[in-house]
Short mmCIF file of C-alpha atoms and ligand atoms in Angstrom, two decimals:
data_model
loop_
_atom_site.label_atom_id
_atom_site.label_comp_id
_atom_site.label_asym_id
_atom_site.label_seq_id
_atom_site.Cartn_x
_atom_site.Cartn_y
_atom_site.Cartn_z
CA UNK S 1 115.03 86.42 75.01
CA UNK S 2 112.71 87.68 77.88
CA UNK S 3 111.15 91.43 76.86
CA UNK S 4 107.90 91.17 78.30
CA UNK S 5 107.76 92.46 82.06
CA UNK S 6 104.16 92.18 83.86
CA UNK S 7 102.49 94.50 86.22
CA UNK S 8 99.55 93.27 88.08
CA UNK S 9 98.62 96.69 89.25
CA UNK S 10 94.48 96.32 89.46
CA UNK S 11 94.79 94.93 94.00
CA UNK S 12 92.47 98.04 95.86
CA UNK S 13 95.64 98.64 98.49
CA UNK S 14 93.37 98.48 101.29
CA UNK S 15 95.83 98.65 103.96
CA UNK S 16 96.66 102.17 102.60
CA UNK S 17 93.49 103.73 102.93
CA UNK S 18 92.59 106.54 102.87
CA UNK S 19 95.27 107.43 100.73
CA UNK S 20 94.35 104.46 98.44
CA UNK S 21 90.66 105.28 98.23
CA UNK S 22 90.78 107.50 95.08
CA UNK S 23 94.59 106.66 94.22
CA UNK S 24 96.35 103.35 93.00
CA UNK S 25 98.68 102.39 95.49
CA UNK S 26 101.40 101.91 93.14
CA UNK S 27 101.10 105.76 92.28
CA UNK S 28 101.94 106.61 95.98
CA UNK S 29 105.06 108.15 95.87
CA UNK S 30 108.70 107.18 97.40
CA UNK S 31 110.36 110.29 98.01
CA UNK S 32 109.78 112.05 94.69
CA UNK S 33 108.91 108.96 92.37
CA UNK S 34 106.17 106.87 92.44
CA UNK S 35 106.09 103.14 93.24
CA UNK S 36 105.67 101.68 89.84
CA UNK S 37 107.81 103.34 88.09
CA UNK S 38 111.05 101.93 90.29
CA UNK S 39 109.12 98.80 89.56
CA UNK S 40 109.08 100.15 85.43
CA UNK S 41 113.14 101.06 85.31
CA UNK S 42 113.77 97.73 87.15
CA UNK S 43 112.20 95.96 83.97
CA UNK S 44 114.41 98.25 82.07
CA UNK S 45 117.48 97.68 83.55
CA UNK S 46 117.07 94.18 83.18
CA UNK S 47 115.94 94.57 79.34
CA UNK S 48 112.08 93.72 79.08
CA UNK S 49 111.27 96.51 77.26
CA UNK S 50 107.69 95.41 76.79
CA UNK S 51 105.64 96.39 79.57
CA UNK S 52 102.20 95.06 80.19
CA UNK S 53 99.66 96.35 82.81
CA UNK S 54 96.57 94.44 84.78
CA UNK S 55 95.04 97.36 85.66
CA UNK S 56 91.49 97.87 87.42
CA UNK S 57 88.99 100.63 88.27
CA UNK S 58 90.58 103.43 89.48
CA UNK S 59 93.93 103.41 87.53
CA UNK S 60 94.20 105.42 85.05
CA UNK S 61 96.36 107.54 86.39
CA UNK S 62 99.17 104.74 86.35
CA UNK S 63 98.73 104.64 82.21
CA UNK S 64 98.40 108.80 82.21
CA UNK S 65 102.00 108.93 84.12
CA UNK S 66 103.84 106.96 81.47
CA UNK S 67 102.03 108.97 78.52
CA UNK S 68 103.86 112.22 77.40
CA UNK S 69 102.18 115.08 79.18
CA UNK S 70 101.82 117.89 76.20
CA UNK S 71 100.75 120.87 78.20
CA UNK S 72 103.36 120.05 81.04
CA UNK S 73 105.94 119.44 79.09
CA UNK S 74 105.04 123.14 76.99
CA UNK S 75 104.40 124.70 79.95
CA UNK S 76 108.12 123.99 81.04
CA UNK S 77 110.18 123.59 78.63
CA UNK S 78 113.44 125.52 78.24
CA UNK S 79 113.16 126.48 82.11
CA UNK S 80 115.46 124.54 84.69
CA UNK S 81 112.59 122.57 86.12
CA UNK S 82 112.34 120.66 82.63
CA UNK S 83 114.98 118.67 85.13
CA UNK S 84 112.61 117.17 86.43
CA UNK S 85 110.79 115.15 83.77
CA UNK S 86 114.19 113.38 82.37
CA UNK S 87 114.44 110.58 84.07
CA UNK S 88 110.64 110.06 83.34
CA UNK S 89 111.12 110.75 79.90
CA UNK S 90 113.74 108.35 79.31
CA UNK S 91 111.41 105.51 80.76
CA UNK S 92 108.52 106.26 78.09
CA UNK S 93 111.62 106.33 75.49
CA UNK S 94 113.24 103.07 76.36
CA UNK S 95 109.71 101.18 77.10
CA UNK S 96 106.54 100.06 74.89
CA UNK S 97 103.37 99.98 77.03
CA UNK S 98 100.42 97.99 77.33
CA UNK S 99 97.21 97.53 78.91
CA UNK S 100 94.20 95.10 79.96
CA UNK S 101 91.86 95.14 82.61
CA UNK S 102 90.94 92.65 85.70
CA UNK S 103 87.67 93.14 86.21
CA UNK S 104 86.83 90.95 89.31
CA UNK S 105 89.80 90.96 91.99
CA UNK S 106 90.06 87.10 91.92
CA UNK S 107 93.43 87.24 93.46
CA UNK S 108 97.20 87.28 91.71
CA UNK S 109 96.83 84.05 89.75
CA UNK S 110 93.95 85.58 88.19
CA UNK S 111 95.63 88.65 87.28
CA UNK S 112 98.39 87.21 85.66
CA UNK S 113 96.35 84.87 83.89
CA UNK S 114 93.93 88.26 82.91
CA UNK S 115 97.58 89.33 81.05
CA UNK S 116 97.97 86.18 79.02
CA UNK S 117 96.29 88.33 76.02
CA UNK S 118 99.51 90.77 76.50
CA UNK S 119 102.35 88.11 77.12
CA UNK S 120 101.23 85.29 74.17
CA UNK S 121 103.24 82.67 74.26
CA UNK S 122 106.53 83.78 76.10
CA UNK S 123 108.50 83.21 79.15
CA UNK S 124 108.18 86.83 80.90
CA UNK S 125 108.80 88.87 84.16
CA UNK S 126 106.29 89.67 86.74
CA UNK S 127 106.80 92.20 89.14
CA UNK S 128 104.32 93.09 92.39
CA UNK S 129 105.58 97.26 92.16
CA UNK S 130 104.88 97.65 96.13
CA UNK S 131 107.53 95.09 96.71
CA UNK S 132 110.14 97.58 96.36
CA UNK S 133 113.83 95.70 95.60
CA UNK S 134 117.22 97.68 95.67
CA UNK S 135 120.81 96.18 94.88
CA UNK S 136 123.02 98.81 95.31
CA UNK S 137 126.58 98.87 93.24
CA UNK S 138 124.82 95.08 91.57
CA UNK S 139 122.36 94.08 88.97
CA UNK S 140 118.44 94.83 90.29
CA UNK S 141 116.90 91.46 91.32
CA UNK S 142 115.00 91.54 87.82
CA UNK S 143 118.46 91.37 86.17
CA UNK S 144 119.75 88.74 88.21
CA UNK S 145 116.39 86.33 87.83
CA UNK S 146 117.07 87.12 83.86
CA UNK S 147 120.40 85.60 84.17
CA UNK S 148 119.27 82.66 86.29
CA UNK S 149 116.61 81.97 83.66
CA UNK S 150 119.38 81.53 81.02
CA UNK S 151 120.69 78.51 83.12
CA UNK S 152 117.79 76.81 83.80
CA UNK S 153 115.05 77.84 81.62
CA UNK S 154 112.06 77.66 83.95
CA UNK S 155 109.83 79.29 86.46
CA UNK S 156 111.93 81.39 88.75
CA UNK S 157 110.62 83.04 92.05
CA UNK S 158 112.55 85.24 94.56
CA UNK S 159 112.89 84.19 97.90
CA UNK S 160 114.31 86.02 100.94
CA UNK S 161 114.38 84.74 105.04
CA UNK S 162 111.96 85.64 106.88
CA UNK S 163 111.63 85.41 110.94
CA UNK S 164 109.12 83.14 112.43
CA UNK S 165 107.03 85.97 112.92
CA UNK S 166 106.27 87.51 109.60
CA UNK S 167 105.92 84.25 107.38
CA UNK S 168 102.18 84.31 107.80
CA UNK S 169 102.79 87.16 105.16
CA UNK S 170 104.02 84.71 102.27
CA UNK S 171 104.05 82.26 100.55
CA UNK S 172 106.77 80.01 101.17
CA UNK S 173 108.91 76.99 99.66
CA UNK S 174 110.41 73.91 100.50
CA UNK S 175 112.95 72.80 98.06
CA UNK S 176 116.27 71.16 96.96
CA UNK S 177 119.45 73.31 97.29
CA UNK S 178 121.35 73.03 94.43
CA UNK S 179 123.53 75.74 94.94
CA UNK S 180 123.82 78.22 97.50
CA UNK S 181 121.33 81.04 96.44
CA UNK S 182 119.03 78.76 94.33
CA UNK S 183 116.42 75.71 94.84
CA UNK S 184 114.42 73.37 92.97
CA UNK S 185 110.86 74.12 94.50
CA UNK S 186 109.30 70.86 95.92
CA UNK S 187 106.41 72.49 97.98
CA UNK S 188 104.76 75.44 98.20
CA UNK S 189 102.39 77.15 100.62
CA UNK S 190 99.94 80.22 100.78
CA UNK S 191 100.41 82.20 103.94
CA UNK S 192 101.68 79.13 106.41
CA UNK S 193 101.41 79.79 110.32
CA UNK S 194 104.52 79.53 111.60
CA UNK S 195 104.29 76.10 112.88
CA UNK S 196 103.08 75.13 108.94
CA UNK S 197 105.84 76.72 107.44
CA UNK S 198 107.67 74.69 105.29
CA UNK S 199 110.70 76.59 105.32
CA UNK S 200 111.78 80.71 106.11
CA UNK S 201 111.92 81.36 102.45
CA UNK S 202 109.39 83.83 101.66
CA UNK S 203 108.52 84.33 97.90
CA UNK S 204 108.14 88.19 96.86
CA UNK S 205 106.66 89.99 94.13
CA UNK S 206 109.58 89.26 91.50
CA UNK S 207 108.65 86.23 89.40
CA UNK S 208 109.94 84.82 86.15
CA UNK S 209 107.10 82.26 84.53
CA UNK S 210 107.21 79.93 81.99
CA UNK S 211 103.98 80.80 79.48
CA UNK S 212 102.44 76.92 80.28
CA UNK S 213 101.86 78.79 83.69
CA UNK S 214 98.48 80.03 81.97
CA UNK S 215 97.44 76.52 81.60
CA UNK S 216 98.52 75.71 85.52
CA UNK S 217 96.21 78.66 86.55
CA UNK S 218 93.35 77.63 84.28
CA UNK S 219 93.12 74.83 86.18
CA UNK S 220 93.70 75.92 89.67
CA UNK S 221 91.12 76.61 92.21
CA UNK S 222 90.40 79.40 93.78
CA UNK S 223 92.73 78.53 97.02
CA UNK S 224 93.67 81.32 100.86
CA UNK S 225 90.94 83.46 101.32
CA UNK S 226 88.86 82.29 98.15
CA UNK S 227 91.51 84.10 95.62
CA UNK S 228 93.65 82.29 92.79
CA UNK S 229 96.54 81.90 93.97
CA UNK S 230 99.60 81.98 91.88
CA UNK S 231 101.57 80.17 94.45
CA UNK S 232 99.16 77.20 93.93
CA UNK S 233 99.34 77.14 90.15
CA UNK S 234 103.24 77.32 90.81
CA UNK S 235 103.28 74.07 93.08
CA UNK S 236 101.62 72.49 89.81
CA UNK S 237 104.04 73.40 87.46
CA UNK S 238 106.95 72.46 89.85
CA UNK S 239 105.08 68.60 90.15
CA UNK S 240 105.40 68.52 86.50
CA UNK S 241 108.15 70.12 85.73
CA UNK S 242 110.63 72.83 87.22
CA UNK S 243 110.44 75.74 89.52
CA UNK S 244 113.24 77.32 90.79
CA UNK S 245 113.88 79.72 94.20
CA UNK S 246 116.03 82.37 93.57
CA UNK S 247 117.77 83.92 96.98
CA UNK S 248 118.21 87.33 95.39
CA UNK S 249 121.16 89.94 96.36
CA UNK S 250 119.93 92.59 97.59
CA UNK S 251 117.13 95.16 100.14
CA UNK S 252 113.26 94.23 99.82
CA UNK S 253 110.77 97.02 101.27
CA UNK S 254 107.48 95.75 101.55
CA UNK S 255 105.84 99.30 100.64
CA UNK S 256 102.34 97.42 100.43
CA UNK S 257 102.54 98.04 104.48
CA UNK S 258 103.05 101.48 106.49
CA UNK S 259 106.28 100.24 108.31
CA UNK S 260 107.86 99.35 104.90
CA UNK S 261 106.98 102.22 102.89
CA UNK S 262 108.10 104.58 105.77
CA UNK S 263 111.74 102.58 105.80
CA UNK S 264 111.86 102.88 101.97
CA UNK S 265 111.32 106.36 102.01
CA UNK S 266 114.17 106.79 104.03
CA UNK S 267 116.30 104.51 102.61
CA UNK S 268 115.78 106.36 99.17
CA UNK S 269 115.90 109.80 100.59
CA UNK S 270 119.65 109.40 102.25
CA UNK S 271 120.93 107.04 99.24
CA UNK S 272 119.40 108.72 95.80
CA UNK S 273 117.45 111.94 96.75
CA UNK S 274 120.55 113.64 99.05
CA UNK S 275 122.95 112.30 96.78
CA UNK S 276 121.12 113.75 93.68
CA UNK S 277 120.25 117.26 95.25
CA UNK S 278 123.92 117.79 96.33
CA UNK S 279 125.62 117.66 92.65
P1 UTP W 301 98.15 92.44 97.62
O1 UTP W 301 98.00 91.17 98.33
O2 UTP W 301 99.22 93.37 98.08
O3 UTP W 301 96.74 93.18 97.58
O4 UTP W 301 98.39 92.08 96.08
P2 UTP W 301 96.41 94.69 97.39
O5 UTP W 301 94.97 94.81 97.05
O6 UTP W 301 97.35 95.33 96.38
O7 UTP W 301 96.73 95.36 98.79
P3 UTP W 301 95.97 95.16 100.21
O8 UTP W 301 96.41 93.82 100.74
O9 UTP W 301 94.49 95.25 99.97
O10 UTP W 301 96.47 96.30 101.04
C1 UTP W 301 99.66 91.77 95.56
C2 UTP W 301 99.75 92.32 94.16
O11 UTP W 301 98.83 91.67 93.30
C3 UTP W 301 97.99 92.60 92.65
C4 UTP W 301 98.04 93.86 93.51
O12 UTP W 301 97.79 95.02 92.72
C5 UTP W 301 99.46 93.81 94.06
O13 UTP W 301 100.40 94.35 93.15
N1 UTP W 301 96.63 92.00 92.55
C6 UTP W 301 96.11 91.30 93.60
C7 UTP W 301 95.92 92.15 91.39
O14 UTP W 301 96.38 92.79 90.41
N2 UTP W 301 94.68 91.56 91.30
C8 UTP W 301 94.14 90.85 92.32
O15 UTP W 301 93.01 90.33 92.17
C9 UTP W 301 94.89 90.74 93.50
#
């Protein structure tokens, strides 16, 4: 039903420079793995197969680390550190890839609407791949939006609570509860202060979009800090029609910011990389 998963991977990661001066942020690894390829088995796990980048300048690398490596892979095979390319290996198996490139950073709106030549005319997934999202022992957050999507068969985003204090970060949604975890979006805003807010439910980089969201972001202005704003193309589709807020089950680590990527990196250390290094 949904196979197509997007990655808007082309943002310059600016509040990770240095390190992000010659590198993609989403190649900046957690622990031993980098960022978008947790972002990659996610999609997996949740069964979009069909994997489509927005890439930029300066990003090859991301396309070069889900291509088969030849002289690598000779170089080690039959040793014991061919270990360490399975799980790897299994992702360019399982997944088809795709590219296209954003070649003005316009904002997230734009990018999405830059992979409209990759997604035709679809319901997909998007997922931000420094919003890093964990549900240990449960279905990733992907997996449960897929399953929401089956009931109500329109634009999902994921929300979490936020303190007063951080919702400047997000955008963030006013809406009808119609069941515990999940709203009907009436409003939406770009990066509230905390007096503005309309709610505490932050929106993070795990979407599910309906493909008439290309014709929302046609026709949105560029909105915050001159970009296209997806959140603003969103509050246009939910006017006309539906958009739900998903409160998903599970951890969040914002690994777009020091704090978060240094809290992920522990958290994955003591709950994969331990576990994995003492069998
Ligand atoms: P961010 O707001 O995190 O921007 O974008 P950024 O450039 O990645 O990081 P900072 O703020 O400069 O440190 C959210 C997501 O949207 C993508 C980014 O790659 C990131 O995954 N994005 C953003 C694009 O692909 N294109 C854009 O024009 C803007």
């Amino acid at each position: 039903m949904i196979k197509k998963c997007l990655f808007p991977v082309a943002g310059y990661g600016t509040r990770f420079l240095p390190a992000t001066k010659a590198m993609p942020k989403e190649m900046l690894p957690i622990v031993n793995k980098p960022l978008v390829q947790y972002g990659v088995e996610e999609a997996l796990d949740a069964g979009l197969f069909e994997i489509a980048f927005v890439t930029g300048r300066g990003k090859r690398t991301i396309n070069d680390h889900f291509d088969t490596s030849y002289e690598l892979e000779h170089q080690i095979a039959g040793t014991d550190k061919e270990q360490y390319l399975h799980g790897i290996r299994s992702v360019i198996e399982r997944a088809v890839f795709s590219t296209t490139r954003q070649s003005q950073m316009k904002g997230l709106g734009h990018a999405i609407l830059t992979g409209q030549t990759l997604i035709g005319d679809e319901p997909f997934g998007v997922i931000l791949a420094d919003d890093l999202c964990f549900n240990p022992g449960g279905d990733s957050v992907m997996a449960q939006m897929v399953k929401i999507f089956r009931q109500v068969r329109c634009s999902i985003v994921a929300v979490q609570e936020v303190p007063p204090d951080q919702i400047h970060k997000f955008g963030v949604i006013a809406g009808e509860q119609v069941r515990d975890d999940l709203y009907r979006v009436t409003n939406m805003v770009e990066k509230p202060a905390a007096d503005e807010a309309p709610s505490n439910l932050a929106i993070i980089g795990r979407y599910i979009l309906t493909q008439d969201i290309f014709d929302y972001i046609k026709d949105t202005p560029p909105g915050k800090n001159g970009e296209i704003q997806i959140t603003d193309a969103l509050l246009r589709q939910a006017k006309a029609g539906c958009v739900m807020a998903y409160k998903f089950k599970g951890l969040r680590f914002d690994c777009g910011s020091i704090d978060g990527f240094v809290e992920a990196t522990n958290y994955c250390y003591e709950h994969f990389y331990k576990k994995q290094a003492a069998r």
